[in-house]
PDB file of C-alpha atoms and ligand atoms in Angstrom:
ATOM      1  CA  UNK A   1     123.167 100.541  60.162  1.00 91.00           C
ATOM      2  CA  UNK A   2     125.592  98.395  62.038  1.00 93.00           C
ATOM      3  CA  UNK A   3     128.118  96.207  59.784  1.00 95.00           C
ATOM      4  CA  UNK A   4     128.848  92.831  61.558  1.00 94.00           C
ATOM      5  CA  UNK A   5     130.769  91.349  58.102  1.00 95.00           C
ATOM      6  CA  UNK A   6     131.817  92.252  55.017  1.00 96.00           C
ATOM      7  CA  UNK A   7     133.567  89.815  52.912  1.00 94.00           C
ATOM      8  CA  UNK A   8     134.357  89.371  49.201  1.00 94.00           C
ATOM      9  CA  UNK A   9     132.310  87.070  47.430  1.00 95.00           C
ATOM     10  CA  UNK A  10     133.403  87.226  43.805  1.00 94.00           C
ATOM     11  CA  UNK A  11     134.457  88.916  40.629  1.00 93.00           C
ATOM     12  CA  UNK A  12     132.395  88.892  37.152  1.00 93.00           C
ATOM     13  CA  UNK A  13     133.110  89.425  33.960  1.00 90.00           C
ATOM     14  CA  UNK A  14     129.866  88.554  32.734  1.00 91.00           C
ATOM     15  CA  UNK A  15     126.548  89.201  34.359  1.00 94.00           C
ATOM     16  CA  UNK A  16     125.565  85.056  34.349  1.00 94.00           C
ATOM     17  CA  UNK A  17     128.443  85.057  36.705  1.00 95.00           C
ATOM     18  CA  UNK A  18     127.045  87.015  39.304  1.00 96.00           C
ATOM     19  CA  UNK A  19     125.398  85.591  42.316  1.00 97.00           C
ATOM     20  CA  UNK A  20     122.234  83.812  42.147  1.00 95.00           C
ATOM     21  CA  UNK A  21     120.826  83.692  45.605  1.00 95.00           C
ATOM     22  CA  UNK A  22     118.592  86.403  45.116  1.00 93.00           C
ATOM     23  CA  UNK A  23     119.946  88.824  48.114  1.00 97.00           C
ATOM     24  CA  UNK A  24     119.388  92.226  47.065  1.00 97.00           C
ATOM     25  CA  UNK A  25     122.214  94.587  45.828  1.00 98.00           C
ATOM     26  CA  UNK A  26     123.354  98.019  46.100  1.00 98.00           C
ATOM     27  CA  UNK A  27     125.894  99.368  43.085  1.00 98.00           C
ATOM     28  CA  UNK A  28     128.181 101.935  43.191  1.00 97.00           C
ATOM     29  CA  UNK A  29     129.153 103.478  39.910  1.00 96.00           C
ATOM     30  CA  UNK A  30     130.919 106.648  38.630  1.00 95.00           C
ATOM     31  CA  UNK A  31     133.760 107.630  36.503  1.00 93.00           C
ATOM     32  CA  UNK A  32     137.124 106.232  36.842  1.00 89.00           C
ATOM     33  CA  UNK A  33     138.775 107.535  39.992  1.00 90.00           C
ATOM     34  CA  UNK A  34     135.814 109.073  41.730  1.00 94.00           C
ATOM     35  CA  UNK A  35     136.256 107.012  44.490  1.00 94.00           C
ATOM     36  CA  UNK A  36     133.636 104.339  44.724  1.00 93.00           C
ATOM     37  CA  UNK A  37     136.198 101.539  46.109  1.00 91.00           C
ATOM     38  CA  UNK A  38     137.194 104.158  48.719  1.00 94.00           C
ATOM     39  CA  UNK A  39     133.800 104.529  49.648  1.00 97.00           C
ATOM     40  CA  UNK A  40     133.164 101.053  49.606  1.00 96.00           C
ATOM     41  CA  UNK A  41     135.531 101.029  52.342  1.00 95.00           C
ATOM     42  CA  UNK A  42     134.364 103.353  54.380  1.00 97.00           C
ATOM     43  CA  UNK A  43     130.903 101.959  54.402  1.00 97.00           C
ATOM     44  CA  UNK A  44     132.314  98.767  55.703  1.00 96.00           C
ATOM     45  CA  UNK A  45     135.092  99.991  57.598  1.00 95.00           C
ATOM     46  CA  UNK A  46     137.515  97.549  56.078  1.00 92.00           C
ATOM     47  CA  UNK A  47     140.384  99.903  54.719  1.00 88.00           C
ATOM     48  CA  UNK A  48     141.296  97.095  52.208  1.00 88.00           C
ATOM     49  CA  UNK A  49     138.096  95.395  51.149  1.00 90.00           C
ATOM     50  CA  UNK A  50     137.891  97.237  47.849  1.00 85.00           C
ATOM     51  CA  UNK A  51     141.181  97.858  46.080  1.00 81.00           C
ATOM     52  CA  UNK A  52     141.742 101.654  46.196  1.00 77.00           C
ATOM     53  CA  UNK A  53     144.086 103.293  43.578  1.00 71.00           C
ATOM     54  CA  UNK A  54     145.827 106.369  42.140  1.00 70.00           C
ATOM     55  CA  UNK A  55     145.566 105.054  38.596  1.00 68.00           C
ATOM     56  CA  UNK A  56     142.172 105.365  37.205  1.00 63.00           C
ATOM     57  CA  UNK A  57     140.116 102.228  35.982  1.00 62.00           C
ATOM     58  CA  UNK A  58     141.477  99.892  38.598  1.00 59.00           C
ATOM     59  CA  UNK A  59     138.218  98.295  38.747  1.00 64.00           C
ATOM     60  CA  UNK A  60     137.410  96.525  35.726  1.00 77.00           C
ATOM     61  CA  UNK A  61     135.034  93.899  37.253  1.00 88.00           C
ATOM     62  CA  UNK A  62     131.792  93.616  38.645  1.00 93.00           C
ATOM     63  CA  UNK A  63     132.918  92.986  42.397  1.00 94.00           C
ATOM     64  CA  UNK A  64     130.192  91.760  45.145  1.00 96.00           C
ATOM     65  CA  UNK A  65     130.910  91.907  48.410  1.00 96.00           C
ATOM     66  CA  UNK A  66     128.641  90.117  51.045  1.00 97.00           C
ATOM     67  CA  UNK A  67     127.373  92.519  53.780  1.00 97.00           C
ATOM     68  CA  UNK A  68     126.179  90.831  57.041  1.00 97.00           C
ATOM     69  CA  UNK A  69     125.320  88.016  55.136  1.00 96.00           C
ATOM     70  CA  UNK A  70     122.178  89.248  54.073  1.00 96.00           C
ATOM     71  CA  UNK A  71     122.960  91.769  51.214  1.00 98.00           C
ATOM     72  CA  UNK A  72     125.638  92.900  48.683  1.00 98.00           C
ATOM     73  CA  UNK A  73     127.504  95.769  47.872  1.00 97.00           C
ATOM     74  CA  UNK A  74     128.713  95.672  44.326  1.00 96.00           C
ATOM     75  CA  UNK A  75     131.561  97.764  42.904  1.00 94.00           C
ATOM     76  CA  UNK A  76     131.193  98.442  39.343  1.00 93.00           C
ATOM     77  CA  UNK A  77     134.006  99.510  36.816  1.00 89.00           C
ATOM     78  CA  UNK A  78     134.178 103.022  36.184  1.00 87.00           C
ATOM     79  CA  UNK A  79     133.309 104.749  33.006  1.00 85.00           C
ATOM     80  CA  UNK A  80     135.064 107.773  31.176  1.00 78.00           C
ATOM     81  CA  UNK A  81     138.478 106.134  32.072  1.00 67.00           C
ATOM     82  CA  UNK A  82     140.623 108.492  29.845  1.00 56.00           C
ATOM     83  CA  UNK A  83     143.280 106.174  28.620  1.00 54.00           C
ATOM     84  CA  UNK A  84     141.235 104.090  26.427  1.00 55.00           C
ATOM     85  CA  UNK A  85     140.029 105.447  23.196  1.00 56.00           C
ATOM     86  CA  UNK A  86     137.736 108.516  22.784  1.00 55.00           C
ATOM     87  CA  UNK A  87     134.779 106.099  21.554  1.00 51.00           C
ATOM     88  CA  UNK A  88     135.174 103.712  24.564  1.00 52.00           C
ATOM     89  CA  UNK A  89     135.858 106.417  26.873  1.00 52.00           C
ATOM     90  CA  UNK A  90     132.508 108.159  25.650  1.00 53.00           C
ATOM     91  CA  UNK A  91     130.395 105.237  25.942  1.00 63.00           C
ATOM     92  CA  UNK A  92     129.721 102.846  28.622  1.00 77.00           C
ATOM     93  CA  UNK A  93     130.833  99.303  28.661  1.00 82.00           C
ATOM     94  CA  UNK A  94     128.431  96.439  27.697  1.00 85.00           C
ATOM     95  CA  UNK A  95     129.319  95.166  31.362  1.00 89.00           C
ATOM     96  CA  UNK A  96     128.053  98.210  32.594  1.00 91.00           C
ATOM     97  CA  UNK A  97     124.903  98.548  30.771  1.00 92.00           C
ATOM     98  CA  UNK A  98     124.062  94.829  31.096  1.00 93.00           C
ATOM     99  CA  UNK A  99     124.496  94.959  34.999  1.00 96.00           C
ATOM    100  CA  UNK A 100     122.590  98.427  35.453  1.00 96.00           C
ATOM    101  CA  UNK A 101     119.869  97.913  33.176  1.00 96.00           C
ATOM    102  CA  UNK A 102     119.217  93.898  33.038  1.00 95.00           C
ATOM    103  CA  UNK A 103     120.381  92.884  36.651  1.00 97.00           C
ATOM    104  CA  UNK A 104     117.281  91.952  38.707  1.00 95.00           C
ATOM    105  CA  UNK A 105     118.992  91.846  42.261  1.00 97.00           C
ATOM    106  CA  UNK A 106     119.961  95.655  41.728  1.00 97.00           C
ATOM    107  CA  UNK A 107     117.575  97.717  44.376  1.00 97.00           C
ATOM    108  CA  UNK A 108     119.371 100.752  44.034  1.00 98.00           C
ATOM    109  CA  UNK A 109     122.432 102.374  42.189  1.00 98.00           C
ATOM    110  CA  UNK A 110     124.805 104.987  43.753  1.00 98.00           C
ATOM    111  CA  UNK A 111     126.153 107.337  41.179  1.00 98.00           C
ATOM    112  CA  UNK A 112     129.258 108.792  42.489  1.00 98.00           C
ATOM    113  CA  UNK A 113     130.329 112.486  41.371  1.00 98.00           C
ATOM    114  CA  UNK A 114     133.437 114.301  42.225  1.00 97.00           C
ATOM    115  CA  UNK A 115     132.000 117.348  44.061  1.00 98.00           C
ATOM    116  CA  UNK A 116     135.275 119.513  42.842  1.00 97.00           C
ATOM    117  CA  UNK A 117     134.381 119.432  38.927  1.00 96.00           C
ATOM    118  CA  UNK A 118     131.433 121.045  37.405  1.00 95.00           C
ATOM    119  CA  UNK A 119     128.845 119.031  35.828  1.00 95.00           C
ATOM    120  CA  UNK A 120     130.227 116.440  33.357  1.00 94.00           C
ATOM    121  CA  UNK A 121     128.805 115.365  30.197  1.00 92.00           C
ATOM    122  CA  UNK A 122     129.262 111.767  30.644  1.00 92.00           C
ATOM    123  CA  UNK A 123     127.712 111.978  33.921  1.00 95.00           C
ATOM    124  CA  UNK A 124     124.728 113.833  32.931  1.00 95.00           C
ATOM    125  CA  UNK A 125     124.316 111.258  29.841  1.00 93.00           C
ATOM    126  CA  UNK A 126     124.459 108.459  32.366  1.00 94.00           C
ATOM    127  CA  UNK A 127     122.149 109.766  34.377  1.00 95.00           C
ATOM    128  CA  UNK A 128     119.299 110.617  31.993  1.00 93.00           C
ATOM    129  CA  UNK A 129     120.087 107.131  30.590  1.00 93.00           C
ATOM    130  CA  UNK A 130     118.732 105.675  34.195  1.00 95.00           C
ATOM    131  CA  UNK A 131     115.937 108.189  34.059  1.00 93.00           C
ATOM    132  CA  UNK A 132     115.044 106.924  30.713  1.00 91.00           C
ATOM    133  CA  UNK A 133     115.199 103.209  31.693  1.00 94.00           C
ATOM    134  CA  UNK A 134     113.278 104.107  35.342  1.00 94.00           C
ATOM    135  CA  UNK A 135     116.172 102.580  37.483  1.00 97.00           C
ATOM    136  CA  UNK A 136     116.297 103.773  40.988  1.00 97.00           C
ATOM    137  CA  UNK A 137     119.501 106.175  41.732  1.00 98.00           C
ATOM    138  CA  UNK A 138     120.898 108.604  43.920  1.00 98.00           C
ATOM    139  CA  UNK A 139     123.956 110.969  43.641  1.00 98.00           C
ATOM    140  CA  UNK A 140     126.993 110.651  45.765  1.00 98.00           C
ATOM    141  CA  UNK A 141     129.149 113.394  45.862  1.00 98.00           C
ATOM    142  CA  UNK A 142     132.583 112.334  46.658  1.00 98.00           C
ATOM    143  CA  UNK A 143     135.897 114.176  48.219  1.00 98.00           C
ATOM    144  CA  UNK A 144     134.265 116.525  49.918  1.00 98.00           C
ATOM    145  CA  UNK A 145     137.241 117.306  52.038  1.00 98.00           C
ATOM    146  CA  UNK A 146     138.998 118.970  49.034  1.00 97.00           C
ATOM    147  CA  UNK A 147     136.492 121.881  49.228  1.00 97.00           C
ATOM    148  CA  UNK A 148     135.545 124.287  51.696  1.00 96.00           C
ATOM    149  CA  UNK A 149     132.122 123.536  52.847  1.00 95.00           C
ATOM    150  CA  UNK A 150     130.789 126.765  51.363  1.00 97.00           C
ATOM    151  CA  UNK A 151     132.510 125.597  47.912  1.00 97.00           C
ATOM    152  CA  UNK A 152     130.792 122.405  48.504  1.00 97.00           C
ATOM    153  CA  UNK A 153     127.361 123.738  48.582  1.00 97.00           C
ATOM    154  CA  UNK A 154     127.314 125.979  45.595  1.00 97.00           C
ATOM    155  CA  UNK A 155     129.296 122.939  43.502  1.00 97.00           C
ATOM    156  CA  UNK A 156     125.970 121.107  44.397  1.00 97.00           C
ATOM    157  CA  UNK A 157     123.339 123.637  44.034  1.00 97.00           C
ATOM    158  CA  UNK A 158     125.151 124.129  40.720  1.00 97.00           C
ATOM    159  CA  UNK A 159     124.336 120.405  39.749  1.00 97.00           C
ATOM    160  CA  UNK A 160     120.898 120.638  41.088  1.00 97.00           C
ATOM    161  CA  UNK A 161     120.490 123.476  38.706  1.00 96.00           C
ATOM    162  CA  UNK A 162     121.996 121.633  35.908  1.00 96.00           C
ATOM    163  CA  UNK A 163     119.757 118.454  36.639  1.00 95.00           C
ATOM    164  CA  UNK A 164     116.489 120.550  36.863  1.00 95.00           C
ATOM    165  CA  UNK A 165     116.927 121.571  33.251  1.00 93.00           C
ATOM    166  CA  UNK A 166     116.249 117.825  32.438  1.00 89.00           C
ATOM    167  CA  UNK A 167     114.246 116.702  35.768  1.00 90.00           C
ATOM    168  CA  UNK A 168     111.344 117.864  37.600  1.00 90.00           C
ATOM    169  CA  UNK A 169     112.294 115.705  40.468  1.00 92.00           C
ATOM    170  CA  UNK A 170     115.898 115.404  42.135  1.00 95.00           C
ATOM    171  CA  UNK A 171     117.381 112.352  43.245  1.00 96.00           C
ATOM    172  CA  UNK A 172     118.579 111.934  46.769  1.00 97.00           C
ATOM    173  CA  UNK A 173     121.770 113.269  46.959  1.00 98.00           C
ATOM    174  CA  UNK A 174     124.662 112.452  49.806  1.00 98.00           C
ATOM    175  CA  UNK A 175     127.543 114.231  50.839  1.00 98.00           C
ATOM    176  CA  UNK A 176     130.820 112.123  51.503  1.00 98.00           C
ATOM    177  CA  UNK A 177     134.479 112.226  52.292  1.00 98.00           C
ATOM    178  CA  UNK A 178     136.352 109.033  52.613  1.00 96.00           C
ATOM    179  CA  UNK A 179     139.266 111.063  54.269  1.00 95.00           C
ATOM    180  CA  UNK A 180     137.243 112.554  56.746  1.00 96.00           C
ATOM    181  CA  UNK A 181     134.407 109.429  56.846  1.00 96.00           C
ATOM    182  CA  UNK A 182     131.888 111.582  55.973  1.00 97.00           C
ATOM    183  CA  UNK A 183     128.241 110.516  55.328  1.00 97.00           C
ATOM    184  CA  UNK A 184     128.821 106.905  56.081  1.00 97.00           C
ATOM    185  CA  UNK A 185     126.086 106.692  58.400  1.00 97.00           C
ATOM    186  CA  UNK A 186     123.372 108.515  56.164  1.00 98.00           C
ATOM    187  CA  UNK A 187     124.193 106.041  53.398  1.00 98.00           C
ATOM    188  CA  UNK A 188     124.111 102.803  55.586  1.00 98.00           C
ATOM    189  CA  UNK A 189     120.501 104.297  57.019  1.00 97.00           C
ATOM    190  CA  UNK A 190     119.197 104.827  53.772  1.00 98.00           C
ATOM    191  CA  UNK A 191     120.582 101.228  52.603  1.00 98.00           C
ATOM    192  CA  UNK A 192     118.592  99.595  56.054  1.00 97.00           C
ATOM    193  CA  UNK A 193     115.523 101.341  55.138  1.00 97.00           C
ATOM    194  CA  UNK A 194     115.426  99.963  51.934  1.00 97.00           C
ATOM    195  CA  UNK A 195     116.158  96.438  53.105  1.00 96.00           C
ATOM    196  CA  UNK A 196     113.377  96.956  55.478  1.00 95.00           C
ATOM    197  CA  UNK A 197     111.034  97.995  52.879  1.00 94.00           C
ATOM    198  CA  UNK A 198     111.568  95.202  50.426  1.00 92.00           C
ATOM    199  CA  UNK A 199     111.092  92.869  53.296  1.00 91.00           C
ATOM    200  CA  UNK A 200     107.639  94.086  53.802  1.00 91.00           C
ATOM    201  CA  UNK A 201     106.982  93.830  50.115  1.00 81.00           C
ATOM    202  CA  UNK A 202     105.706  90.386  49.196  1.00 69.00           C
ATOM    203  CA  UNK A 203     107.499  88.863  46.248  1.00 64.00           C
ATOM    204  CA  UNK A 204     105.956  88.133  43.311  1.00 60.00           C
TER     205      UNK A 204
HETATM  206  P1  LIG B   1     138.411 103.093  39.775  1.00 87.87           P
HETATM  207  O1  LIG B   1     138.279 101.979  40.497  1.00 87.87           O
HETATM  208  O2  LIG B   1     140.017 103.203  38.988  1.00 87.87           O
HETATM  209  O3  LIG B   1     137.437 103.516  38.567  1.00 87.87           O
HETATM  210  O4  LIG B   1     138.660 104.217  40.693  1.00 87.87           O
HETATM  211  P2  LIG B   1     137.550 104.209  41.883  1.00 87.87           P
HETATM  212  O5  LIG B   1     136.403 105.058  41.803  1.00 87.87           O
HETATM  213  O6  LIG B   1     137.504 103.075  42.742  1.00 87.87           O
HETATM  214  O7  LIG B   1     138.516 105.098  43.292  1.00 87.87           O
HETATM  215  P3  LIG B   1     139.235 104.940  44.101  1.00 87.87           P
HETATM  216  O8  LIG B   1     138.620 104.578  45.344  1.00 87.87           O
HETATM  217  O9  LIG B   1     140.634 103.855  43.705  1.00 87.87           O
HETATM  218  O10 LIG B   1     139.844 106.371  44.377  1.00 87.87           O
HETATM  219  C1  LIG B   1     140.748 107.132  43.479  1.00 87.87           C
HETATM  220  C2  LIG B   1     141.523 108.063  44.559  1.00 87.87           C
HETATM  221  O11 LIG B   1     140.859 108.953  44.997  1.00 87.87           O
HETATM  222  C3  LIG B   1     142.492 107.384  45.325  1.00 87.87           C
HETATM  223  O12 LIG B   1     143.751 108.078  45.255  1.00 87.87           O
HETATM  224  C4  LIG B   1     142.028 107.610  46.794  1.00 87.87           C
HETATM  225  O13 LIG B   1     142.677 107.843  47.697  1.00 87.87           O
HETATM  226  C5  LIG B   1     141.290 109.209  46.153  1.00 87.87           C
HETATM  227  N1  LIG B   1     140.014 109.702  47.252  1.00 87.87           N
HETATM  228  C6  LIG B   1     138.929 108.529  47.129  1.00 87.87           C
HETATM  229  N2  LIG B   1     138.033 109.090  47.762  1.00 87.87           N
HETATM  230  C7  LIG B   1     138.426 110.314  48.318  1.00 87.87           C
HETATM  231  C8  LIG B   1     138.052 111.388  49.666  1.00 87.87           C
HETATM  232  O14 LIG B   1     136.825 111.301  49.874  1.00 87.87           O
HETATM  233  N3  LIG B   1     138.439 112.182  49.527  1.00 87.87           N
HETATM  234  C9  LIG B   1     140.209 112.092  49.319  1.00 87.87           C
HETATM  235  N4  LIG B   1     140.758 113.520  49.470  1.00 87.87           N
HETATM  236  N5  LIG B   1     140.508 111.501  48.228  1.00 87.87           N
HETATM  237  C10 LIG B   1     140.047 110.350  48.037  1.00 87.87           C
HETATM  238 MG1  LIG B   2     137.597 100.930  42.212  1.00 87.87          MG
END
């Protein structure tokens, strides 16, 4: 898909502040510092659209970016931020759960996973919650440039083995590197298919 325009639309601290124009939303979530904002900048080809920081916990609000005047990319706050209390770190903020479980405009959720790490409890807990609520989601492995391609394959295989312990069917998976610009086309093509599909489905 060609990105003709990408602009910041708004930041929200509550669900009722999010846009109400009915345009479909594709949201990005994951642990703090996993590379959500960097991936959004890669997808939109705009190096400074979403704020990237080496300090975890940078994105604290729900940020909407309007793409091609037609759909939204949504940058969600990270979870598992190390510099908050343990109780806060292990749970998911109200803002995150409100958005993920109640936002009708959200068509698909991309869950970002740092490919270097072994499966983390907080990500698995989150993925299982998504399953329980029937939320459509996929996994995006980030920072693939930090490992050799063999290591990437073995880490993703380990992740799939872990997921198969509780899931019969695996979600769609993408490999990305914002550094090497890897994964951009595959994700944008997927979004384009979703938009086409939604356009063909009559609204209730
Ligand atoms: P929060 O908003 O704080 O939750 O973080 P985030 O998930 O938006 O991560 P962000 O995009 O700000 O990136 C965090 C750090 O990881 C930055 O220093 C990025 O430069 C780095 N980073 C992100 N993606 C990649 C990648 O694909 N490869 C490499 N090598 N570094 C990356
Ligand atoms: Mg961010």
